[in-house]
CSV table of C-alpha atoms in Angstrom, one decimal:
chain,number,residue,atom,x,y,z
A,247,GLU,CA,-0.2,0.6,0.2
A,248,LYS,CA,1.2,3.3,-1.2
A,249,HIS,CA,0.9,6.1,1.0
A,250,MET,CA,0.6,9.2,-1.2
A,251,GLN,CA,0.1,12.7,0.2
A,252,PRO,CA,-3.7,13.7,0.2
A,253,GLY,CA,-4.5,16.8,-2.3
A,254,GLN,CA,-4.1,20.4,-2.0
A,255,LEU,CA,-7.6,21.9,-1.1
A,256,LEU,CA,-7.9,25.1,-3.3
A,257,GLY,CA,-11.1,25.8,-1.2
A,258,ARG,CA,-15.1,24.6,-1.7
A,259,LEU,CA,-18.3,25.1,-3.9
A,260,LEU,CA,-21.4,25.9,-2.1
A,261,LEU,CA,-23.8,23.7,-4.2
A,262,GLN,CA,-27.5,25.8,-3.3
A,263,PHE,CA,-30.3,23.5,-3.9
A,264,ASP,CA,-34.0,24.4,-3.4
A,265,SER,CA,-36.1,25.5,-0.6
A,266,ASN,CA,-37.0,22.1,0.1
A,267,ALA,CA,-34.7,20.8,2.4
A,268,ALA,CA,-35.9,17.3,2.7
A,269,ASP,CA,-35.3,16.5,-1.4
A,270,VAL,CA,-31.6,18.3,-1.2
A,271,PRO,CA,-29.4,15.4,-3.2
A,272,GLU,CA,-26.8,15.3,-0.4
A,273,ASP,CA,-25.7,11.9,-2.0
A,274,LEU,CA,-24.1,12.9,-5.3
A,275,SER,CA,-22.1,10.9,-7.6
A,276,ALA,CA,-21.8,12.6,-10.6
A,277,ALA,CA,-20.9,16.1,-12.0
A,278,VAL,CA,-20.0,17.3,-15.4
A,279,HIS,CA,-19.7,21.2,-16.4
A,280,GLY,CA,-21.5,22.0,-19.4
A,281,PRO,CA,-20.2,24.4,-22.5
A,282,ASP,CA,-22.1,27.2,-20.7
A,283,GLY,CA,-20.2,26.5,-17.5
A,284,LYS,CA,-24.2,25.2,-15.7
A,285,LEU,CA,-22.7,22.5,-13.1
A,286,TRP,CA,-24.8,19.4,-13.8
A,287,VAL,CA,-25.1,16.8,-11.0
A,288,ALA,CA,-26.7,13.6,-10.2
A,289,ALA,CA,-27.7,11.8,-7.1
A,290,ASP,CA,-26.9,8.3,-6.0
A,291,GLU,CA,-30.2,6.5,-6.5
A,292,ALA,CA,-32.5,8.9,-7.8
A,293,GLY,CA,-33.4,8.6,-11.7
A,294,MET,CA,-32.4,12.9,-11.3
A,295,ILE,CA,-30.3,15.2,-13.2
A,296,GLU,CA,-30.0,18.6,-11.2
A,297,ARG,CA,-28.8,21.9,-12.9
A,298,LEU,CA,-26.8,24.2,-11.3
A,299,THR,CA,-25.5,27.9,-12.5
A,300,PRO,CA,-23.1,29.7,-11.7
A,301,ALA,CA,-24.7,32.8,-9.3
A,302,GLU,CA,-22.1,34.4,-7.5
A,303,PRO,CA,-18.2,33.8,-6.7
A,304,ARG,CA,-18.2,30.1,-5.7
A,305,ILE,CA,-22.0,29.7,-5.0
A,306,TYR,CA,-23.9,27.8,-8.0
A,307,GLY,CA,-27.6,28.2,-7.5
A,308,GLN,CA,-31.0,28.8,-9.3
A,309,HIS,CA,-31.4,24.9,-9.1
A,310,LYS,CA,-33.5,23.2,-11.7
A,311,ARG,CA,-34.1,19.4,-11.9
A,312,PHE,CA,-34.8,17.3,-14.5
A,313,HIS,CA,-36.2,13.8,-15.0
A,314,VAL,CA,-34.6,11.4,-17.1
A,315,GLY,CA,-37.3,9.6,-17.8
A,316,ASP,CA,-39.3,13.0,-18.7
A,317,PHE,CA,-36.5,12.0,-21.9
A,318,ILE,CA,-35.6,8.3,-22.4
A,319,GLY,CA,-38.6,6.1,-23.2
A,320,ALA,CA,-39.2,2.9,-21.1
A,321,VAL,CA,-37.5,4.4,-18.0
A,322,ASP,CA,-40.1,5.1,-15.0
A,323,LYS,CA,-40.1,8.5,-14.0
A,324,ASP,CA,-39.9,7.7,-10.1
A,325,ALA,CA,-37.1,5.2,-11.0
A,326,GLU,CA,-34.1,4.6,-9.1
A,327,ILE,CA,-31.9,4.5,-12.3
A,328,ASP,CA,-28.5,4.7,-9.8
A,329,ILE,CA,-26.8,7.6,-12.1
A,330,GLU,CA,-23.4,6.8,-11.8
A,331,ALA,CA,-22.2,9.2,-14.0
A,332,LEU,CA,-22.3,11.7,-17.3
A,333,ASP,CA,-20.5,13.9,-19.2
A,334,ALA,CA,-21.3,16.6,-21.6
A,335,HIS,CA,-19.9,16.2,-25.0
A,336,SER,CA,-21.3,17.5,-29.1
A,337,GLY,CA,-25.0,19.1,-27.9
A,338,TYR,CA,-25.8,15.9,-25.5
A,339,LEU,CA,-25.8,15.0,-22.6
A,340,TRP,CA,-24.5,11.3,-21.2
A,341,LEU,CA,-25.5,9.4,-18.4
A,342,VAL,CA,-24.6,6.2,-17.5
A,343,GLY,CA,-26.0,3.8,-14.6
A,344,SER,CA,-25.0,1.6,-12.4
A,345,HIS,CA,-25.7,-1.6,-14.1
A,346,SER,CA,-25.7,-3.4,-10.9
A,347,ALA,CA,-26.9,-5.8,-8.9
A,348,LYS,CA,-28.0,-5.3,-4.8
A,349,ARG,CA,-27.4,-7.4,-1.7
A,350,LYS,CA,-29.2,-6.5,1.2
A,351,LYS,CA,-27.7,-6.3,4.2
A,352,PRO,CA,-28.3,-7.9,7.9
A,353,LYS,CA,-29.9,-5.8,10.3
A,354,GLY,CA,-28.4,-6.8,13.1
A,355,GLN,CA,-32.5,-9.0,14.4
A,356,ALA,CA,-33.2,-12.7,14.1
A,357,ILE,CA,-30.2,-14.7,12.2
A,358,GLU,CA,-32.6,-16.1,10.1
A,359,LYS,CA,-33.9,-13.1,8.5
A,360,ASP,CA,-30.5,-11.6,8.7
A,361,LEU,CA,-29.6,-14.6,6.6
A,362,GLU,CA,-32.2,-14.5,4.5
A,363,ARG,CA,-31.1,-10.8,3.6
A,364,LEU,CA,-27.5,-12.0,3.1
A,365,ALA,CA,-29.0,-14.6,0.3
A,366,THR,CA,-30.9,-12.2,-1.4
A,367,VAL,CA,-29.7,-10.3,-4.5
A,368,GLU,CA,-32.3,-7.5,-5.8
A,369,HIS,CA,-32.0,-6.9,-9.5
A,370,ALA,CA,-33.4,-3.5,-10.5
A,371,PRO,CA,-33.8,-3.2,-14.4
A,372,GLN,CA,-34.0,0.9,-13.8
A,373,ARG,CA,-30.3,0.9,-13.3
A,374,PHE,CA,-29.1,-0.5,-16.7
A,375,VAL,CA,-29.8,2.8,-18.6
A,376,PHE,CA,-27.1,4.6,-21.0
A,377,ALA,CA,-27.9,7.4,-23.0
A,378,ARG,CA,-27.7,10.6,-24.3
A,379,ILE,CA,-30.6,13.6,-24.5
A,380,PRO,CA,-30.0,16.4,-26.7
A,381,PHE,CA,-30.0,19.8,-24.9
A,382,VAL,CA,-29.4,23.3,-25.5
A,383,ASN,CA,-28.6,26.8,-23.3
A,384,GLY,CA,-28.6,24.7,-20.3
A,385,GLU,CA,-32.4,22.8,-21.4
A,386,LEU,CA,-32.8,19.3,-21.8
A,387,ALA,CA,-34.9,18.1,-25.0
A,388,ALA,CA,-36.1,14.6,-25.9
A,389,GLU,CA,-35.8,16.0,-29.4
A,390,LEU,CA,-33.7,20.0,-30.9
A,391,LYS,CA,-34.7,20.7,-34.9
A,392,THR,CA,-31.4,21.9,-36.1
A,393,ASP,CA,-31.7,25.0,-38.4
A,394,GLY,CA,-30.6,24.2,-41.7
A,395,SER,CA,-28.6,21.7,-40.5
A,396,LYS,CA,-27.8,18.9,-43.2
A,397,LYS,CA,-27.7,16.5,-40.4
A,398,GLY,CA,-31.1,16.9,-39.2
A,399,SER,CA,-32.4,16.8,-35.9
A,400,ARG,CA,-30.9,15.5,-32.2
A,401,VAL,CA,-32.4,13.0,-30.3
A,402,ALA,CA,-32.4,11.4,-26.9
A,403,ALA,CA,-31.3,7.6,-27.6
A,404,ARG,CA,-30.5,4.7,-25.1
A,405,VAL,CA,-28.3,1.6,-25.3
A,406,LYS,CA,-31.1,-0.4,-27.5
A,407,PRO,CA,-32.4,-4.0,-25.2
A,408,ALA,CA,-30.7,-7.0,-25.5
A,409,GLU,CA,-31.8,-9.1,-28.6
A,410,LYS,CA,-31.5,-13.0,-28.4
A,411,GLU,CA,-31.8,-15.5,-30.7
A,412,GLY,CA,-35.6,-16.2,-32.1
A,413,ARG,CA,-37.3,-13.4,-29.5
A,414,GLY,CA,-35.5,-10.5,-31.1
A,415,LYS,CA,-38.8,-9.0,-31.7
A,416,ALA,CA,-39.7,-9.5,-27.8
A,417,ALA,CA,-36.1,-7.8,-27.0
A,418,GLN,CA,-37.0,-4.8,-29.7
A,419,ALA,CA,-40.1,-3.5,-27.6
A,420,GLY,CA,-38.6,-3.2,-24.4
A,421,GLY,CA,-37.4,-6.2,-23.2
A,422,LYS,CA,-40.2,-7.8,-21.4
A,423,ALA,CA,-40.1,-11.3,-22.5
A,424,LYS,CA,-40.9,-14.4,-19.7
A,425,LYS,CA,-38.9,-14.4,-16.6
A,426,GLY,CA,-36.4,-16.9,-16.1
A,427,ASN,CA,-33.2,-17.9,-17.4
A,428,GLY,CA,-34.1,-19.9,-20.7
A,429,GLY,CA,-32.1,-17.5,-22.8
A,430,GLU,CA,-35.0,-14.8,-22.8
A,431,VAL,CA,-34.3,-11.2,-22.3
A,432,LEU,CA,-35.1,-10.5,-19.0
A,433,PRO,CA,-36.5,-6.7,-18.1
A,434,GLY,CA,-33.9,-4.0,-18.7
A,435,GLU,CA,-31.2,-6.1,-20.0
A,436,ASN,CA,-29.8,-4.3,-22.7
A,437,LEU,CA,-26.9,-5.4,-25.6
A,438,LEU,CA,-23.9,-3.5,-23.1
A,439,MET,CA,-25.0,-6.9,-20.7
A,440,GLU,CA,-25.0,-9.4,-23.4
A,441,LEU,CA,-21.9,-8.1,-25.2
A,442,LEU,CA,-20.0,-8.2,-21.3
A,443,ARG,CA,-22.0,-11.7,-20.8
A,444,ARG,CA,-20.3,-12.9,-24.0
A,445,ASP,CA,-16.3,-11.8,-22.9
A,446,PRO,CA,-14.4,-14.0,-21.4
A,447,HIS,CA,-13.2,-11.2,-18.5
A,448,PHE,CA,-16.3,-10.5,-17.5
A,449,GLY,CA,-19.2,-13.1,-18.3
A,450,PRO,CA,-18.4,-14.9,-15.4
A,451,PHE,CA,-19.1,-12.4,-13.1
A,452,LEU,CA,-22.4,-11.9,-15.4
A,453,ALA,CA,-23.6,-15.3,-15.0
A,454,ARG,CA,-27.1,-15.5,-14.3
A,455,PRO,CA,-28.3,-17.0,-11.1
A,456,PRO,CA,-29.5,-20.1,-10.4
A,457,GLY,CA,-33.1,-21.3,-10.2
A,458,LYS,CA,-36.2,-18.8,-10.9
A,459,GLY,CA,-37.1,-15.6,-10.9
A,460,THR,CA,-36.5,-12.3,-12.0
A,461,GLY,CA,-32.5,-12.1,-11.2
A,462,VAL,CA,-30.2,-10.2,-14.2
A,463,LEU,CA,-27.0,-10.7,-12.0
A,464,ALA,CA,-25.8,-13.7,-9.8
A,465,ILE,CA,-22.8,-11.0,-8.0
A,466,PRO,CA,-23.9,-8.0,-6.4
A,467,SER,CA,-21.4,-4.7,-6.9
A,468,LYS,CA,-20.5,-5.2,-3.9
A,469,ASP,CA,-19.3,-8.3,-3.7
A,470,ASN,CA,-17.1,-8.0,-7.0
A,471,GLY,CA,-20.2,-7.7,-9.5
A,472,LEU,CA,-20.5,-6.1,-12.6
A,473,ASP,CA,-20.7,-1.7,-11.3
A,474,ILE,CA,-20.5,0.8,-14.4
A,475,GLU,CA,-19.9,4.3,-12.1
A,476,GLY,CA,-17.5,6.4,-15.0
A,477,LEU,CA,-17.8,8.0,-18.5
A,478,VAL,CA,-16.5,10.0,-21.1
A,479,VAL,CA,-17.3,10.5,-24.3
A,480,ALA,CA,-14.5,11.9,-27.0
A,481,ASP,CA,-14.6,12.6,-30.9
A,482,THR,CA,-18.3,12.4,-30.8
A,483,ASP,CA,-18.8,9.0,-30.6
A,484,ARG,CA,-15.8,7.6,-28.9
A,485,VAL,CA,-17.6,6.2,-25.4
A,486,PHE,CA,-15.0,5.2,-22.3
A,487,LEU,CA,-16.6,3.6,-19.4
A,488,GLY,CA,-15.0,3.3,-15.9
A,489,LEU,CA,-15.7,-0.2,-13.9
A,490,ARG,CA,-15.8,-0.4,-10.0
A,491,GLY,CA,-15.8,-3.2,-10.4
A,492,PRO,CA,-15.1,-6.1,-11.3
A,493,VAL,CA,-11.2,-6.0,-10.5
A,494,LEU,CA,-9.4,-8.3,-12.1
A,495,ARG,CA,-6.1,-9.5,-10.0
A,496,GLY,CA,-5.7,-6.3,-8.1
A,497,TYR,CA,-6.0,-4.6,-12.6
A,498,ALA,CA,-9.3,-2.6,-12.9
A,499,ALA,CA,-11.1,-1.9,-16.4
A,500,LEU,CA,-12.3,0.7,-18.8
A,501,LEU,CA,-14.2,-0.2,-21.5
A,502,ASP,CA,-13.3,1.5,-24.9
A,503,MET,CA,-16.2,1.4,-27.4
A,504,ARG,CA,-17.7,4.0,-30.3
A,505,LEU,CA,-21.7,4.4,-30.3
A,506,LYS,CA,-23.8,4.1,-33.3
A,507,ASP,CA,-27.5,6.0,-33.5
A,508,VAL,CA,-29.2,3.0,-35.0
A,509,GLY,CA,-33.0,4.9,-35.2
A,510,ASN,CA,-35.9,4.1,-33.0
A,511,GLY,CA,-34.1,6.2,-29.6
A,512,HIS,CA,-31.0,3.4,-30.5
A,513,LEU,CA,-27.4,2.9,-30.1
A,514,GLU,CA,-25.3,0.4,-30.6
A,515,PRO,CA,-21.5,-0.5,-30.1
A,516,ARG,CA,-20.1,-0.2,-33.2
A,517,LEU,CA,-18.0,-3.1,-34.8
A,518,GLY,CA,-14.7,-2.8,-34.4
A,519,LYS,CA,-11.6,-4.1,-37.3
A,520,LYS,CA,-11.0,-7.2,-35.3
A,521,GLY,CA,-14.8,-8.3,-34.8
A,522,SER,CA,-15.1,-6.2,-31.0
A,523,ARG,CA,-17.7,-3.9,-29.8
A,524,PHE,CA,-15.2,-2.6,-27.5
A,525,ALA,CA,-11.5,-2.6,-26.6
A,526,LYS,CA,-10.4,-3.6,-23.0
A,527,HIS,CA,-8.1,-1.2,-20.8
A,528,PHE,CA,-7.0,-3.1,-17.5
A,529,LEU,CA,-5.6,-0.3,-15.2
A,530,HIS,CA,-3.3,-1.0,-12.4
A,531,LEU,CA,-4.9,1.4,-9.9
A,532,ASP,CA,-3.3,0.2,-7.1
A,533,GLY,CA,-6.0,-2.6,-7.0
A,534,LEU,CA,-8.6,0.3,-6.2
A,535,GLY,CA,-11.6,0.5,-9.2
A,536,ILE,CA,-13.2,2.8,-10.9
A,537,ARG,CA,-15.1,5.6,-9.3
A,538,GLU,CA,-15.2,8.1,-12.4
A,539,LEU,CA,-13.6,9.8,-14.8
A,540,CYS,CA,-13.3,13.1,-16.9
A,541,VAL,CA,-10.9,14.7,-19.1
A,542,GLN,CA,-8.3,17.5,-18.9
A,543,GLY,CA,-6.9,18.2,-21.8
A,544,LYS,CA,-4.9,15.3,-23.7
A,545,ASP,CA,-5.5,13.2,-20.2
A,546,LEU,CA,-8.1,10.9,-18.8
A,547,LEU,CA,-8.5,11.4,-14.7
A,548,VAL,CA,-9.2,8.6,-12.6
A,549,LEU,CA,-10.9,8.3,-9.6
A,550,ALA,CA,-10.2,5.2,-8.0
A,551,GLY,CA,-11.5,3.7,-4.9
A,552,PRO,CA,-12.8,0.7,-3.6
A,553,THR,CA,-15.2,-1.6,-4.8
A,554,LEU,CA,-15.6,-3.7,-1.6
A,555,PRO,CA,-17.1,-2.2,1.2
A,556,VAL,CA,-13.8,-1.8,2.6
A,557,GLU,CA,-11.7,1.3,4.2
A,558,ALA,CA,-9.2,2.4,1.6
A,559,PRO,CA,-7.8,5.0,-0.4
A,560,ILE,CA,-9.5,7.5,-2.7
A,561,ARG,CA,-6.9,8.3,-4.9
A,562,LEU,CA,-7.0,10.3,-8.6
A,563,PHE,CA,-4.7,8.4,-11.1
A,564,ARG,CA,-4.1,10.5,-14.6
A,565,VAL,CA,-3.6,8.3,-17.8
A,566,ARG,CA,-1.8,10.6,-20.2
A,567,ASN,CA,-2.7,11.2,-24.0
A,568,PHE,CA,-5.7,8.2,-23.8
A,569,LEU,CA,-7.1,8.7,-27.0
A,570,ASP,CA,-3.9,7.2,-28.2
A,571,LEU,CA,-5.0,4.0,-27.0
A,572,GLU,CA,-5.8,1.2,-29.6
A,573,GLY,CA,-7.0,-2.2,-29.2
A,574,ASP,CA,-7.2,-4.0,-25.6
A,575,SER,CA,-4.3,-2.8,-23.0
A,576,VAL,CA,-2.6,-3.5,-19.6
A,577,ILE,CA,-1.7,-0.1,-18.0
A,578,ASP,CA,0.7,-0.3,-15.5
A,579,THR,CA,1.9,2.5,-13.2
A,580,LYS,CA,4.3,4.3,-15.4
A,581,LYS,CA,5.4,7.7,-15.4
A,582,GLY,CA,4.2,9.5,-18.7
A,583,VAL,CA,1.5,6.4,-18.9
A,584,LEU,CA,-0.5,5.9,-15.9
A,585,GLU,CA,0.1,8.2,-13.2
A,586,PRO,CA,-1.0,8.1,-9.4
A,587,LEU,CA,-1.3,11.8,-8.3
A,588,PHE,CA,-2.4,12.6,-5.2
A,589,ASP,CA,-5.2,10.3,-2.0
A,590,ILE,CA,-8.8,12.7,-1.4
A,591,PRO,CA,-9.3,12.8,2.2
A,592,GLN,CA,-12.1,10.8,4.0
A,593,ALA,CA,-14.0,11.6,6.9
A,594,GLY,CA,-14.2,8.1,8.4
A,595,ALA,CA,-17.0,6.1,6.7
A,596,LEU,CA,-17.9,9.1,5.6
A,597,ASP,CA,-17.1,11.8,2.6
A,598,HIS,CA,-16.7,9.0,-0.4
A,599,ALA,CA,-15.3,10.9,-3.4
A,600,GLU,CA,-17.7,9.9,-6.0
A,601,GLY,CA,-17.9,12.7,-8.9
A,602,VAL,CA,-14.7,14.8,-10.3
A,603,ALA,CA,-14.9,17.1,-12.8
A,604,ASN,CA,-12.4,19.6,-14.4
A,605,PHE,CA,-12.6,23.0,-13.1
A,606,ASN,CA,-10.8,26.6,-13.5
A,607,TYR,CA,-10.1,27.9,-9.9
A,608,PHE,CA,-7.1,30.1,-10.8
A,609,ASP,CA,-6.3,28.8,-13.7
A,610,GLU,CA,-7.4,27.1,-16.8
A,611,SER,CA,-7.8,23.1,-16.3
A,612,ASP,CA,-5.8,23.3,-12.8
A,613,SER,CA,-8.0,21.9,-10.3
A,614,VAL,CA,-10.5,19.6,-9.7
A,615,LEU,CA,-14.4,19.8,-8.6
A,616,VAL,CA,-15.4,16.7,-6.4
A,617,VAL,CA,-18.7,15.8,-5.2
A,618,TYR,CA,-19.3,13.0,-1.9
A,619,ASP,CA,-21.9,10.3,-2.2
A,620,ASP,CA,-22.3,9.8,2.5
A,621,PRO,CA,-21.5,12.7,2.6
A,622,ALA,CA,-20.1,14.0,6.8
A,623,PRO,CA,-22.9,16.5,8.1
A,624,GLN,CA,-20.2,19.5,8.2
A,625,ARG,CA,-20.6,19.4,4.0
A,626,ARG,CA,-23.8,20.7,5.0
A,627,TYR,CA,-24.6,24.5,4.3
A,628,GLY,CA,-28.0,26.0,6.5
A,629,PRO,CA,-30.3,24.2,5.0
A,630,CYS,CA,-30.5,23.0,1.4
A,631,GLY,CA,-26.9,24.0,0.8
A,632,VAL,CA,-24.3,21.3,0.6
A,633,PHE,CA,-20.1,21.4,-0.3
A,634,ALA,CA,-18.2,20.3,-3.3
A,635,ASP,CA,-14.5,20.8,-2.4
A,636,VAL,CA,-11.9,21.4,-5.7
A,637,PHE,CA,-8.7,20.5,-5.4
A,638,ARG,CA,-5.1,21.5,-7.0
A,639,LEU,CA,-3.6,19.3,-10.1
A,640,THR,CA,-0.3,19.8,-10.9
A,641,SER,CA,0.6,19.3,-14.7
């Protein structure tokens, strides 16, 4: 275990939410700046995206809330999408859910009940969302007509539902196939899950649970199962997804794909040169998984933290010239390639850094903005304010 210096805290930003104190999204898991300087954040469980505008120095206010279900079909408005990452690129706001399953926690009551809870893995179809929503002037829209442009309109789209041999129609109709494990499409399954299930590295972690039921994943995220937590879009259609789990032999995975619009509000990964629909980059992040990604110039910043619920550092790394990555790769820590930068302080079991965004504090891209899940009480300011931190980045 390398001991790293904590990052240098330049200051705090006050995120001022609406006047309903009970409704303040404290557990923030993602943050990104739009091209107009507005800040978009998402909370851990809700299917909502919050927009904040720089109001005064170091204060973001004028809070506006958007329900993802209003823009993307087949998402229940009240669903817990578990949005783990956001990015803004070429007129779209991108978002990804965790694609994970969840094991119930023991409650310290009757032993039989606790054992039963520990054997229960919950599957939430709404977590399997990976989508982009057009936006302009800080407003989201299901469709944006482009005046006089040859490209036509920009439309909200999501990675399409999974398809199974002989069951393609049911799959395309939203994946509402029968319950069970006999090769049917289960609710919420999307094409990305299907591709990962066929992959030699990830397939074993995406095995379906034995027996009947609607469970899609046998292994929950907190048991080193699948958990997507990072997202970066570059080059219009090139998308990087960071996995918090599974971590393989201490290596965290970065999926690298190009998404094409196939109509009907659907996206799918393009076929690459070697017949694969995504490339895999395995990063040695001191055994940690990926919590969030953001771009800084030509580099990729990777926020890393433990996959399992254990006490471990939350550490920021830099992947140099990440757009030069080609094919699959295994990348060890090395100066000029993959560099650890600093640790982000935690308040005991609280203050888990989950979201990171490029930030200009004194100078362009001289720092990162960090938002937290499980915030310490000191993160609250007044009834509706939550503090985010800004840490210095040196080149």
